[in-house]
Structure formats: structure tokens, C-alpha cells
XYZ file of C-alpha atoms in Angstrom:
514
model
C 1.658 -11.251 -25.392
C 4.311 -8.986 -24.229
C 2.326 -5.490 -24.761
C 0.319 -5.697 -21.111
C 3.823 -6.736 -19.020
C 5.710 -3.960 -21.145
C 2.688 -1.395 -20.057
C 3.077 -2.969 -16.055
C 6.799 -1.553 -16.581
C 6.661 1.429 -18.477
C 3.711 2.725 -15.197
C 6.507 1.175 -12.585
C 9.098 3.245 -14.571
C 6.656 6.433 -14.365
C 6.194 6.016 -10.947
C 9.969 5.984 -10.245
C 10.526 10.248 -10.404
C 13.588 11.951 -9.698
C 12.676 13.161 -6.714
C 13.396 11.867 -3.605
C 12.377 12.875 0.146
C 14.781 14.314 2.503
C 14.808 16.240 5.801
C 15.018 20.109 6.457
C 16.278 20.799 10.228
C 15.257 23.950 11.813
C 16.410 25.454 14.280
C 16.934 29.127 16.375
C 21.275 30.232 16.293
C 22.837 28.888 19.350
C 19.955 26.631 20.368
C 20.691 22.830 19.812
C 16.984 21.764 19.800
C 15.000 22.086 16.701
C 12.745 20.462 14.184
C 12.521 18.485 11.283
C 10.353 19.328 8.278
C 9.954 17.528 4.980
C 11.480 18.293 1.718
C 11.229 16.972 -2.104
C 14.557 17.497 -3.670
C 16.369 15.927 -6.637
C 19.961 14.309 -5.836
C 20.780 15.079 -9.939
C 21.210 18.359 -8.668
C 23.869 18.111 -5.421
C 23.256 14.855 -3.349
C 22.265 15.603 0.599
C 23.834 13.474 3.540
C 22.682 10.611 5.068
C 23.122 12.182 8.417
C 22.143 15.450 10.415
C 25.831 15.358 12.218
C 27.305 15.453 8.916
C 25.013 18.322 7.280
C 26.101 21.934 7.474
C 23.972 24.152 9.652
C 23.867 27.148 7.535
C 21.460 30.545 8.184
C 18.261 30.977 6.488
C 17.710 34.012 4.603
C 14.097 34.553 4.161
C 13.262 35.785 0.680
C 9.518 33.980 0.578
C 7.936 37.869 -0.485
C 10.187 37.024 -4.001
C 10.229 34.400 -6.695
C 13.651 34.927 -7.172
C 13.166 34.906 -11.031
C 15.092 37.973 -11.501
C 18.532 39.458 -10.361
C 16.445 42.622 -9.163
C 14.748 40.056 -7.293
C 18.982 39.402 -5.106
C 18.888 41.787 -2.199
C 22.501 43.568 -2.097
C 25.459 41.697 -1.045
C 23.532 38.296 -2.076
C 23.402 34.938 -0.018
C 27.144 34.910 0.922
C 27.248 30.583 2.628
C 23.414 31.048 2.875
C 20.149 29.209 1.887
C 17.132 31.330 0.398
C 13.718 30.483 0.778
C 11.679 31.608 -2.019
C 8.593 30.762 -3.461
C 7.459 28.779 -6.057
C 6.411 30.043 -9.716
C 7.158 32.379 -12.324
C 9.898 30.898 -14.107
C 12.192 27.703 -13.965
C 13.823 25.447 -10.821
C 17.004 26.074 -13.036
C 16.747 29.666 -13.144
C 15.884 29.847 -9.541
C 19.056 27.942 -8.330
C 21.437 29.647 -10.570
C 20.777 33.014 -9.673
C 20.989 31.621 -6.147
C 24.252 29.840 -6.519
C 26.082 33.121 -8.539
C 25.083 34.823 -5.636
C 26.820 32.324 -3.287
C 23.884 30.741 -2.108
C 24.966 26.996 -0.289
C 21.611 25.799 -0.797
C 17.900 26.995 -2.143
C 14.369 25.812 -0.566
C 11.648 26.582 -2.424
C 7.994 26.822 -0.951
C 5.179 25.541 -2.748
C 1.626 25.803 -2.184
C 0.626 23.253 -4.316
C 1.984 19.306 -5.005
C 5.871 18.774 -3.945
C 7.264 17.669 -7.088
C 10.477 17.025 -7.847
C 12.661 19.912 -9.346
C 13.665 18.664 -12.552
C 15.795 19.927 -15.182
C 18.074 18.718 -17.599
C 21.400 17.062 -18.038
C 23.562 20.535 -18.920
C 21.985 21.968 -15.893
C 22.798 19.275 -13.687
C 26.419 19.315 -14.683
C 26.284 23.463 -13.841
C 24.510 23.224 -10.418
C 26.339 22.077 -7.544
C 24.363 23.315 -4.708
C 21.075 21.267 -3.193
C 17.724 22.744 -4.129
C 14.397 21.399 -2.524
C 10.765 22.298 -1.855
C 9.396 22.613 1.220
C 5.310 23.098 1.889
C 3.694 26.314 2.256
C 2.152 25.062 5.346
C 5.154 23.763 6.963
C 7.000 27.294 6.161
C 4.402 29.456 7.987
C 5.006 26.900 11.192
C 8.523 27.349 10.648
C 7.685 31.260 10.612
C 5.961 30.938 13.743
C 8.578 28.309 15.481
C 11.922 29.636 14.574
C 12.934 33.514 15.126
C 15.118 35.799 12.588
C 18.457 33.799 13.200
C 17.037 30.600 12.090
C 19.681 27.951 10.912
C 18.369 25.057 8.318
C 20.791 21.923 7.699
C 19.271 19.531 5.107
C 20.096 15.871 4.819
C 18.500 12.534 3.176
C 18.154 9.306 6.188
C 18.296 6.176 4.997
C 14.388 4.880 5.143
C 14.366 1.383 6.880
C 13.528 -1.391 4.139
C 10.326 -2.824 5.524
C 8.713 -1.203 8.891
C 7.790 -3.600 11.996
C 4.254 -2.547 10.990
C 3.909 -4.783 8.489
C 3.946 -7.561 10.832
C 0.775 -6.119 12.646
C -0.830 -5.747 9.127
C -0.270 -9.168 8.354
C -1.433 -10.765 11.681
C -4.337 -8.350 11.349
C -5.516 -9.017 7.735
C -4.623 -13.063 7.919
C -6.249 -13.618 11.151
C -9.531 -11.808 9.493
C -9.412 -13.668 6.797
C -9.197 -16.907 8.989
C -11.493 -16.085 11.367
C -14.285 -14.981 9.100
C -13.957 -17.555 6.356
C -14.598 -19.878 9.180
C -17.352 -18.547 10.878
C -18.605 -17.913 7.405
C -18.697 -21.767 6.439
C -19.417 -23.019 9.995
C -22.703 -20.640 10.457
C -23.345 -21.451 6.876
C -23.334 -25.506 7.782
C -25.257 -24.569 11.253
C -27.793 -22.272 9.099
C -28.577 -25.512 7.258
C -29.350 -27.660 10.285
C -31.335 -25.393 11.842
C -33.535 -25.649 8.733
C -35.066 -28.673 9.570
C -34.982 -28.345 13.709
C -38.648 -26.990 14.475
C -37.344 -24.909 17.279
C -34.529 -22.709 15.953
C -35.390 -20.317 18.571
C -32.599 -17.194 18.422
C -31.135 -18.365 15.419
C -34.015 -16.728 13.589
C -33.063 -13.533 14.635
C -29.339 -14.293 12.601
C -28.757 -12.416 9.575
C -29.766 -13.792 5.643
C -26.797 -14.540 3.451
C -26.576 -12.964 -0.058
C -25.559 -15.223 -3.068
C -23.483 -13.287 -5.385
C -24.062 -13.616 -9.071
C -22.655 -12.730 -11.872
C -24.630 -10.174 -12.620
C -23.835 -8.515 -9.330
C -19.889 -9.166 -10.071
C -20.296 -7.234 -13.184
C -22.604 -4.617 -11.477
C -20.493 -4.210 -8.156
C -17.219 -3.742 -10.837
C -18.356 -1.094 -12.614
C -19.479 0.912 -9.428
C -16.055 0.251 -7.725
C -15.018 2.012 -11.178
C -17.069 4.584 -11.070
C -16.638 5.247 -7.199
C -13.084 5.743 -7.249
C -12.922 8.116 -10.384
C -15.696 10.144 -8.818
C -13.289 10.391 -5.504
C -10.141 11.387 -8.038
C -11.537 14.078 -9.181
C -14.121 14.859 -6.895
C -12.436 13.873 -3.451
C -13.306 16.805 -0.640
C -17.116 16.447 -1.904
C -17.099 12.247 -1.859
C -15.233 11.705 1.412
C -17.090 12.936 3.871
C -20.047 10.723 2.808
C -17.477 7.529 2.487
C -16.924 8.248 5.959
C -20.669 8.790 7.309
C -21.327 5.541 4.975
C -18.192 3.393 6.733
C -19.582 4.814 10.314
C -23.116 2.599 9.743
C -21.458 -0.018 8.699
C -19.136 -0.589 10.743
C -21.984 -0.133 13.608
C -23.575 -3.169 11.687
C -20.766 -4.967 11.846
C -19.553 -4.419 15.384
C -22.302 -5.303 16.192
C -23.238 -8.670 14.548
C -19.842 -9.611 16.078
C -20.162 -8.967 19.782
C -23.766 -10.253 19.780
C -22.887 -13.879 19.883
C -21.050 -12.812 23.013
C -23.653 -10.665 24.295
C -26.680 -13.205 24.314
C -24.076 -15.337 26.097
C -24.739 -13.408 29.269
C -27.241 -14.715 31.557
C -28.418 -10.826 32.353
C -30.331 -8.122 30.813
C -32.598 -10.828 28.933
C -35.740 -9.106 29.766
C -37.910 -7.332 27.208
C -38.872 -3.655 26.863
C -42.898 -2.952 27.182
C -45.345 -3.018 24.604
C -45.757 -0.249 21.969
C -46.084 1.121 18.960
C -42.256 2.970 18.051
C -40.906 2.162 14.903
C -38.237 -0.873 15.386
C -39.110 -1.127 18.789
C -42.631 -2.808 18.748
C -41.315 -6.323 18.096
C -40.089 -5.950 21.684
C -36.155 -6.295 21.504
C -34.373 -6.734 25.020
C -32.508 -4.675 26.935
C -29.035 -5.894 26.223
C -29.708 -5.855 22.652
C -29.882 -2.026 23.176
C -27.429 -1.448 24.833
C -25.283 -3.428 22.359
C -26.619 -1.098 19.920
C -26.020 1.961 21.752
C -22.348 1.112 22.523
C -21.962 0.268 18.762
C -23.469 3.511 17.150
C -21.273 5.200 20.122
C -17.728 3.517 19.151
C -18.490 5.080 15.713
C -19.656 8.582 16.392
C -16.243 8.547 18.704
C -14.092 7.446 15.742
C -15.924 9.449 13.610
C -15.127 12.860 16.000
C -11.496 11.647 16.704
C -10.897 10.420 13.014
C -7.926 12.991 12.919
C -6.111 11.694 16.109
C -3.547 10.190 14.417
C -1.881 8.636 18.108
C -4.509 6.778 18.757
C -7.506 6.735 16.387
C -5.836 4.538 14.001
C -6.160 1.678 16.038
C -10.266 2.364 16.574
C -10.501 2.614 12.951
C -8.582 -1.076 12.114
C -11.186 -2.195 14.963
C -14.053 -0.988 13.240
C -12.512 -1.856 10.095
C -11.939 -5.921 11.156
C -15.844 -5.821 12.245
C -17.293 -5.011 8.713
C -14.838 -7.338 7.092
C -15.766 -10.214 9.747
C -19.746 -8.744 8.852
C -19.253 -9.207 5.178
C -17.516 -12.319 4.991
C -20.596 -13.678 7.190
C -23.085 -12.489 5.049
C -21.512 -12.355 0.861
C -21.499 -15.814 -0.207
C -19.758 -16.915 -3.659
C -22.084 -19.999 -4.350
C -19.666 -21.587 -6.446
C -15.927 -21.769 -7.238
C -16.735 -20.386 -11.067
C -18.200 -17.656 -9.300
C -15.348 -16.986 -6.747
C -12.731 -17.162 -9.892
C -15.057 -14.306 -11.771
C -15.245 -12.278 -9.190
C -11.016 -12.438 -7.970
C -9.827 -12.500 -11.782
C -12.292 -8.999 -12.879
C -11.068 -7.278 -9.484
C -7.455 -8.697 -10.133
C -7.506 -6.753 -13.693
C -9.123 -3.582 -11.610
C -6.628 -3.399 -9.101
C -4.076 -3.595 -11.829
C -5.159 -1.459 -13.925
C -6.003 1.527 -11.269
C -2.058 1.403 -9.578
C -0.281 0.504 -12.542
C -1.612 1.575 -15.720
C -3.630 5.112 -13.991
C -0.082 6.834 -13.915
C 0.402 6.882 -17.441
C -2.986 8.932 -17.657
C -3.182 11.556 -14.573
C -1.283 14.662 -15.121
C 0.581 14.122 -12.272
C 2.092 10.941 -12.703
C 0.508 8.838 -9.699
C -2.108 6.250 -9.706
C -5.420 6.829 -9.216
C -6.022 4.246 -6.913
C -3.164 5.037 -4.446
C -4.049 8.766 -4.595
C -7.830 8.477 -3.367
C -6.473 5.394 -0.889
C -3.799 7.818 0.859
C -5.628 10.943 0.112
C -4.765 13.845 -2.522
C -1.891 15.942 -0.845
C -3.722 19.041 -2.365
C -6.647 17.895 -0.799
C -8.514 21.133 0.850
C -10.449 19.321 3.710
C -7.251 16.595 4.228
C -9.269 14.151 4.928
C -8.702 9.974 4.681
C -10.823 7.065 3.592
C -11.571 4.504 6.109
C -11.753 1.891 3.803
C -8.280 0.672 4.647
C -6.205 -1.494 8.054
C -3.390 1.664 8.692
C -0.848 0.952 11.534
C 1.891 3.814 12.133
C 5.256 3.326 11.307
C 7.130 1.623 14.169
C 10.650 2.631 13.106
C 12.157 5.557 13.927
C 12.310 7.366 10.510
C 12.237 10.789 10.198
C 10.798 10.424 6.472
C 7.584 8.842 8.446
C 7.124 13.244 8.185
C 6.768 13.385 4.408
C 3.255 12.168 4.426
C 3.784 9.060 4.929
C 3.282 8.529 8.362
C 1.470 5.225 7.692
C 0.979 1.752 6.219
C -2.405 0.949 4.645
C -4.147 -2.490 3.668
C -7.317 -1.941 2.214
C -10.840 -3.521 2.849
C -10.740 -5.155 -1.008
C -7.626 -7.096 -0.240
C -9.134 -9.001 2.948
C -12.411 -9.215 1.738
C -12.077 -10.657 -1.834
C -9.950 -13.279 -1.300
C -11.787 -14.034 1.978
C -14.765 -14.657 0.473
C -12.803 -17.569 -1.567
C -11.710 -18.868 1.478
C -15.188 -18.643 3.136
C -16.153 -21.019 0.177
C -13.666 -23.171 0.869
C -14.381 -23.720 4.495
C -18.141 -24.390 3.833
C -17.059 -27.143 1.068
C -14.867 -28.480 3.561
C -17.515 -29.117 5.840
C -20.333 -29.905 3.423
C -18.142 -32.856 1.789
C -16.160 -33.640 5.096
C -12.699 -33.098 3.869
C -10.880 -32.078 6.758
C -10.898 -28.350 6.109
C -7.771 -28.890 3.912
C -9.447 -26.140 1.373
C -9.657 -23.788 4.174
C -6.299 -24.196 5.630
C -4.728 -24.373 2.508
C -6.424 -21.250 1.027
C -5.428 -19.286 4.328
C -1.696 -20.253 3.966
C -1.915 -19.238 0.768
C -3.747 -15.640 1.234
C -0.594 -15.441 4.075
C 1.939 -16.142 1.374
C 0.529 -13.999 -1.190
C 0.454 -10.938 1.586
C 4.257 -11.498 2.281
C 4.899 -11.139 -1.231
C 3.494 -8.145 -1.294
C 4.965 -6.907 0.767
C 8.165 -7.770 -0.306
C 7.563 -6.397 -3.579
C 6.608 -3.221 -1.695
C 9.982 -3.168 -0.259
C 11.837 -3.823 -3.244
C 10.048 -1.524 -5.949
C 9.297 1.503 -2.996
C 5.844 1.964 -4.287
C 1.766 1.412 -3.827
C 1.249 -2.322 -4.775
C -2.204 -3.678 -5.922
C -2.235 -6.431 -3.247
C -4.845 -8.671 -5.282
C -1.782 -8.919 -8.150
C 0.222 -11.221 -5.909
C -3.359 -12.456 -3.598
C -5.657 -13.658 -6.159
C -3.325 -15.604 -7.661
C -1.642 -17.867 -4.739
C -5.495 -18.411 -3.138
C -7.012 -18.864 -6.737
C -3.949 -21.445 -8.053
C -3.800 -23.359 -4.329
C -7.663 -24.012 -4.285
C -7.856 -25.236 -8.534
C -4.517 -27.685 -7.228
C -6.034 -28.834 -3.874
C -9.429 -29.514 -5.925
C -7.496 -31.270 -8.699
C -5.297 -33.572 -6.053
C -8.367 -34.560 -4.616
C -10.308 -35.185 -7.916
C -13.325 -33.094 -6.668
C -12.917 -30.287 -9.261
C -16.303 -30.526 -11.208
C -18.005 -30.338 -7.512
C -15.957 -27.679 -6.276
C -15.806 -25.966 -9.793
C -20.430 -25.787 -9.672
C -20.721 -26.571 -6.587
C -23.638 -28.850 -7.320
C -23.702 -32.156 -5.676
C -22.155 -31.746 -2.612
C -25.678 -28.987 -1.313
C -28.144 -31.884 -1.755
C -25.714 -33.767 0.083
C -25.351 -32.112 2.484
C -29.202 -30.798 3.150
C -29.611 -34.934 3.278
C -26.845 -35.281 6.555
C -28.448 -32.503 8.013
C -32.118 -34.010 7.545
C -30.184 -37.294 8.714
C -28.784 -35.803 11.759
C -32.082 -33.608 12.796
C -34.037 -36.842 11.928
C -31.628 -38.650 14.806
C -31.771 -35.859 17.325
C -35.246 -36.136 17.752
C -36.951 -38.605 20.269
């Protein structure tokens, strides 16, 4: 019993490298303005200071045309209270720094072209080194190149990263208030849906969208392709993205617009009808505002979709988007049944697991699959990022927000699978008139599992599979509210309580009429 928590550790362990971010100040000699650029470095080599006031400004001596693997490779009179900057490759970290530090080198940045990864080396070496080595980006050194002049002066330090960012407070209103929102629209249309089953003039209700049951046959299905999807994107990411994002661009269309269109047919203008012909989706007639609706829809994505990169502003376009398709999807996916809801959160529980925790102990580099495709591969040639996720930048002032990291992510999977438990909830609420306690229960329970999280995100300084803490506090809450009220075997099947209910609704229609 204690082989799948020992595997949980021994990934959490993996995950916990040597290497640590830190903070490379450029700037030109005599100029106090400058720059900050990020850096990987390992503390078991010389620690860096906490703060830029306290870190020597020392001159840069530009060796990046060397390796530095050889002492041909020291130019005459070495790097007398210096810091090279060589590249990567060739031969050791170890034997890089040493010939830097004989030459009396304060310091050693080394620029890589591929993955920063910590420079590593072993105990006797750590007790000979006393000087800070670090890596730097390729990228970042040909800005520096074309910022800085000949004189430039580096001074490298290590800020204390704030504990949790004010972000996560957005996140949480954002994914909560989803989850609320669309779980109850979800059971209320589903209770109105009924009604309007036995009215004979349902009128523009027809033109509402048809829910899907979920099965378990689709659980297993939809499982395996979530497995398959995000191996494909691991190794196949540059290829695979750009189609996520044309794929997340019509959805989210679909799902902007099934939200504003309640709102829309609200309005008492624009209710008159195109003329007759014979176009394809146009000969049914649709009015006006309905096309406009859809125009302004398709156009809110094609401008995300062109200003994806704008990370200022585009962020916030995307979580719009984003909170549409959820709000779409929790409308639409129905779990019929609480057996059903507990298959589906328990097999995706195991898969988010599985993909953050136990991944690392099988990718060459150490991380896990599933945060890797989420934030994007750092070697990544096209640099793009998957829309599937909430992202809100970091609100603190921390100049480690640099080291790709700019951002906090919530993805889609962690709104919309427990949200579609506590869609179920809300319609059993209604269906068996308990007072919505399911539904307000399950919600404060999604909440508490999401501050968890993020808690445990603070604590362990690492990707968290959300549905670990989620699943549990909405699956447990529901199974004890069910139990307190003695209504498990209904709420388990769900049988009972949908004849019931198509018999009030027949009852009420039956007492509307004159």
C-alpha cells in the first residue's frame, strides 16, 4: 500500500533539482540604468545575494566565440575580478569554472542554446569552487549583445520569490465563480428543458442546444484520447499546437456565443428575419441579431487568435474566451448519474496524477509531461502556448516573473470536471426539491479544494495536478451530503427522482393551462 505514495515522493524529489533561478543585471560602465536577464545557477557552487545593492558590479569579458574547455582557450593575462561568458558544450561545468576561477575569474555565465539546466557537479568540486557559475539563454545574450556596448558590467544576485502571487486570488474568483455559475445554469436549463417538454408552444426554446449524456463508454474513450493527445503534444508540440489553437478558436466562438445569446434575444431590436433563399445555413431564415452575434463572436476569436502573443493584454481575452467554453460545456455534458460523475473524476484523478507526478521519472529531462505541454517546451521552435488553460500575470513585483514564468495557469480540466459534478448536483437539487444544499455544498467544496492547491503549490514550488486535491473534497462532500440526507441510492443511479420529476412538470404544465 505504500509503493504508489513512495512513487508520488520519489517524482516530487525529482522535480526538486539543484538549480535554482536568479537574476543577471546588465548594464553599460558608468550608466546606472540597465536590465535584468534570467539565469539558472546552482547555489552548491557559491551562493548569489538576495539583493542587487549588495551584488558586485563586475565587467563582462566576452569570450562567447570559445568553450573555454582548454587553457589555450584563456586569452593572455586571464579574467583578473572578471566574469566570462562562454558557451555551452564540449566538456564539463566543472572544467569550465575552474579554468575560469585559476584565471581569477569572480564569476562564469555560460550561454546555452538549448534547456537551462542546472550546472551540476559533485561534492569534491563543490568544496574547490568558490566562485558563482550560471547559464544564461542564447537568445537573451544576443539582446544583451545588441543592448549593452564593450564596457558592459553584469552583477548577479538571487530575489527572494514572493510565496503565493495576488494572482491567485483572480484565479480562484475566476475558476469558482465558473464553476458556480455554470453548474447552475446547467441544472436550472436542465429542469426548464423538462417543462418545456410538455408546453405545446416552446417557441425559442427549440432553437436551445441538445445535452449529451456521458457514458461510460465515452469516459473510457475521452481518457484514452486525453492520453494520447498530450503525448502526441510532448513529443510532437510545434506540429500539434497550432491546430489546438485553430480548434480552441471555434470553440470558444461556440461558446461565446451560446452565452451572450440569452442576452441578445433579450433586446427588443434587430428581431427581423433575413429574405428567403437557398445559402447553406442561411435558408432557415435566422435574424439579424443572431448574425451579428455571430459575427462579433468569430471576430473576438480571430482577434485573440492574431494577438495571442500580446502578453499585456491578450491574456485577459483568452481567460474570457476560456470562461465561455467552460460555461458552453458545463451547459451541454451531462453526467446522468452520480456513479457516472465518480468514474469519470476518479479515472481523470489517476491521469492527472500520473502525468505531473509519476512523467518525471520517465522524460529525459526530468519534468512532467503534463506541465511541459501546459506551459510550453522552453526549446520549443515556434514558442507557442496552449489555450487550454485561465493564465493571469503575476501581480507582484518579482524579477524571477523573467525566467519564464511570467504567469499562473489553471487549466480547462480542473473547472470543467469537477463542474460537471456540481452541475449534477444542482439539477438533483431541483428535481427532488432539496434546497440546492448539493449545489452549494459541492461549490464550497470545489473552493476549498482550489485553496489547497494552491497552498500546496506554495509550499512544494512546483506544477500541482489540481484534480489531486479537487476531486476529492467535491467527490467526499457530495457521498456525505447524500448519506446525511439518506438519499444515496437516488443520488448514487439517479433513478427515481427523473420520473418524478417529468410527473411535477406534467403537473405544473397540466395547471398552467386554461
Amino acid at each position: 500500500m505504500r509503493v504508489p505514495e513512495t512513487l508520488i515522493w520519489a517524482a516530487i524529489l525529482v522535480q526538486k533539482v539543484v538549480g535554482e533561478y536568479g537574476m543577471a543585471h546588465f548594464s553599460d560602465k558608468g550608466k546606472s540604468k540597465g536590465k535584468d536577464y534570467c539565469i539558472f545557477f546552482n547555489s552548491q557552487w557559491a551562493r548569489l545575494p538576495q539583493d542587487l545593492n549588495k551584488a558586485s558590479r563586475l565587467q563582462i569579458y566576452d569570450l562567447t566565440t570559445s568553450v573555454l574547455c582548454s587553457p589555450s582557450e584563456v586569452p593572455e593575462g586571464g579574467f583578473p575580478n572578471r566574469i566570462p561568458m562562454v558557451m555551452r558544450g564540449n566538456c564539463t561545468f566543472y572544467e569550465k569554472v575552474r579554468l575560469a576561477q585559476i584565471n581569477g575569474a569572480k564569476g562564469l555565465l555560460i550561454v546555452s542554446k538549448d534547456r537551462l539546466t542546472p550546472p551540476a557537479g559533485n561534492k569534491t568540486q563543490y568544496e574547490e569552487i568558490d566562485i558563482p557559475v550560471a547559464l544564461l539563454s542564447y537568445s537573451d545574450m544576443l539582446d544583451i549583445s545588441k543592448t549593452f556596448g564593450k564596457g558592459r558590467l553584469v552583477a548577479m544576485y538571487a530575489p527572494n520569490e514572493p510565496v503565493l502571487d495576488y494572482n491567485m486570488v483572480i484565479i480562484f474568483l475566476m475558476a469558482v465563480g465558473t464553476v458556480a455559475i455554470g453548474g447552475y445554469w446547467a441544472g436550472s436549463r436542465d429542469s426548464k428543458k423538462r417543462y418545456m417538454k410538455h408546453k405545446r408552444d416552446d417557441g425559442a426554446e427549440k432553437q436551445d442546444e441538445e445535452t449529451v449524456d456521458v457514458t461510460p463508454i465515452m469516459i473510457c474513450v475521452f481518457v484514452v484520447m486525453c492520453c494520447s493527445m498530450l503525448v502526441l503534444l510532448y513529443f510532437f508540440y510545434d506540429r500539434l499546437a497550432i491546430w489546438v489553437i485553430a480548434i480552441f478558436c471555434v470553440a470558444s466562438s461556440v461558446g461565446l456565443y451560446s452565452c451572450l445569446w440569452p442576452f441578445v434575444r433579450r433586446l427588443p431590436f434587430c428581431k427581423c428575419r433575413i429574405p428567403e433563399n437557398n445559402l447553406p445555413y442561411l435558408h432557415k431564415r435566422p435574424q439579424i441579431r443572431m448574425l451579428l452575434l455571430s459575427a462579433f463572436c468569430i471576430g473576438v476569436s480571430i482577434t485573440w487568435m492574431v494577438f495571442r502573443n500580446e502578453d499585456q493584454w491578450a491574456w485577459a481575452l483568452q481567460d474570457a474566451l476560456g470562461i465561455a467554453f467552460c460555461l458552453y460545456m458545463l451547459k451541454t455534458v451531462r453526467l446522468p448519474t452520480f456513479k457516472a460523475c465518480t468514474l469519470l473524476l476518479t479515472v481523470l484523478f489517476v491521469y492527472d496524477v500520473f502525468f505531473v507526478f509519476i512523467t518525471p521519472l520517465f522524460t529525459k529531462s526530468g519534468e512532467s509531461i503534463m506541465v511541459e505541454v501546459a506551459a510550453g517546451p522552453s526549446d520549443s521552435s515556434t514558442h507557442e502556448k496552449l489555450p487550454m488553460v485561465l493564465k493571469v500575470p503575476r501581480l507582484n513585483f518579482s524579477p524571477l516573473a523573467l525566467c519564464d514564468r511570467p504567469f499562473s495557469l489553471l487549466g480547462f480540466g480542473d473547472i470543467l470536471v469537477p463542474g460537471l459534478l456540481v452541475a449534477y448536483c444542482h439539477r438533483f437539487d431541483i428535481l427532488t426539491q432539496s434546497s440546492r444544499i448539493y449545489f452549494v455544498a459541492c461549490t464550497i467544496a470545489y473552493g476549498i479544494g482550489l485553496l489547497i492547491t494552491f497552498v500546496a503549490l506554495a509550499l512544494m514550488q512546483m506544477g500541482q495536478p489540481a484534480l489531486l486535491y479537487l476531486v476529492p473534497c467535491t467527490l467526499l462532500t457530495s457521498l456525505t451530503v447524500a448519506l446525511w440526507r439518506r438519499e444515496l441510492p437516488q443520488f448514487w443511479t439517479g433513478s427515481g427522482f427523473v420520473s418524478a420529476a417529468e410527473g411535477s412538470a406534467v403537473c405544473e404544465c397540466h395547471c398552467s393551462l386554461p
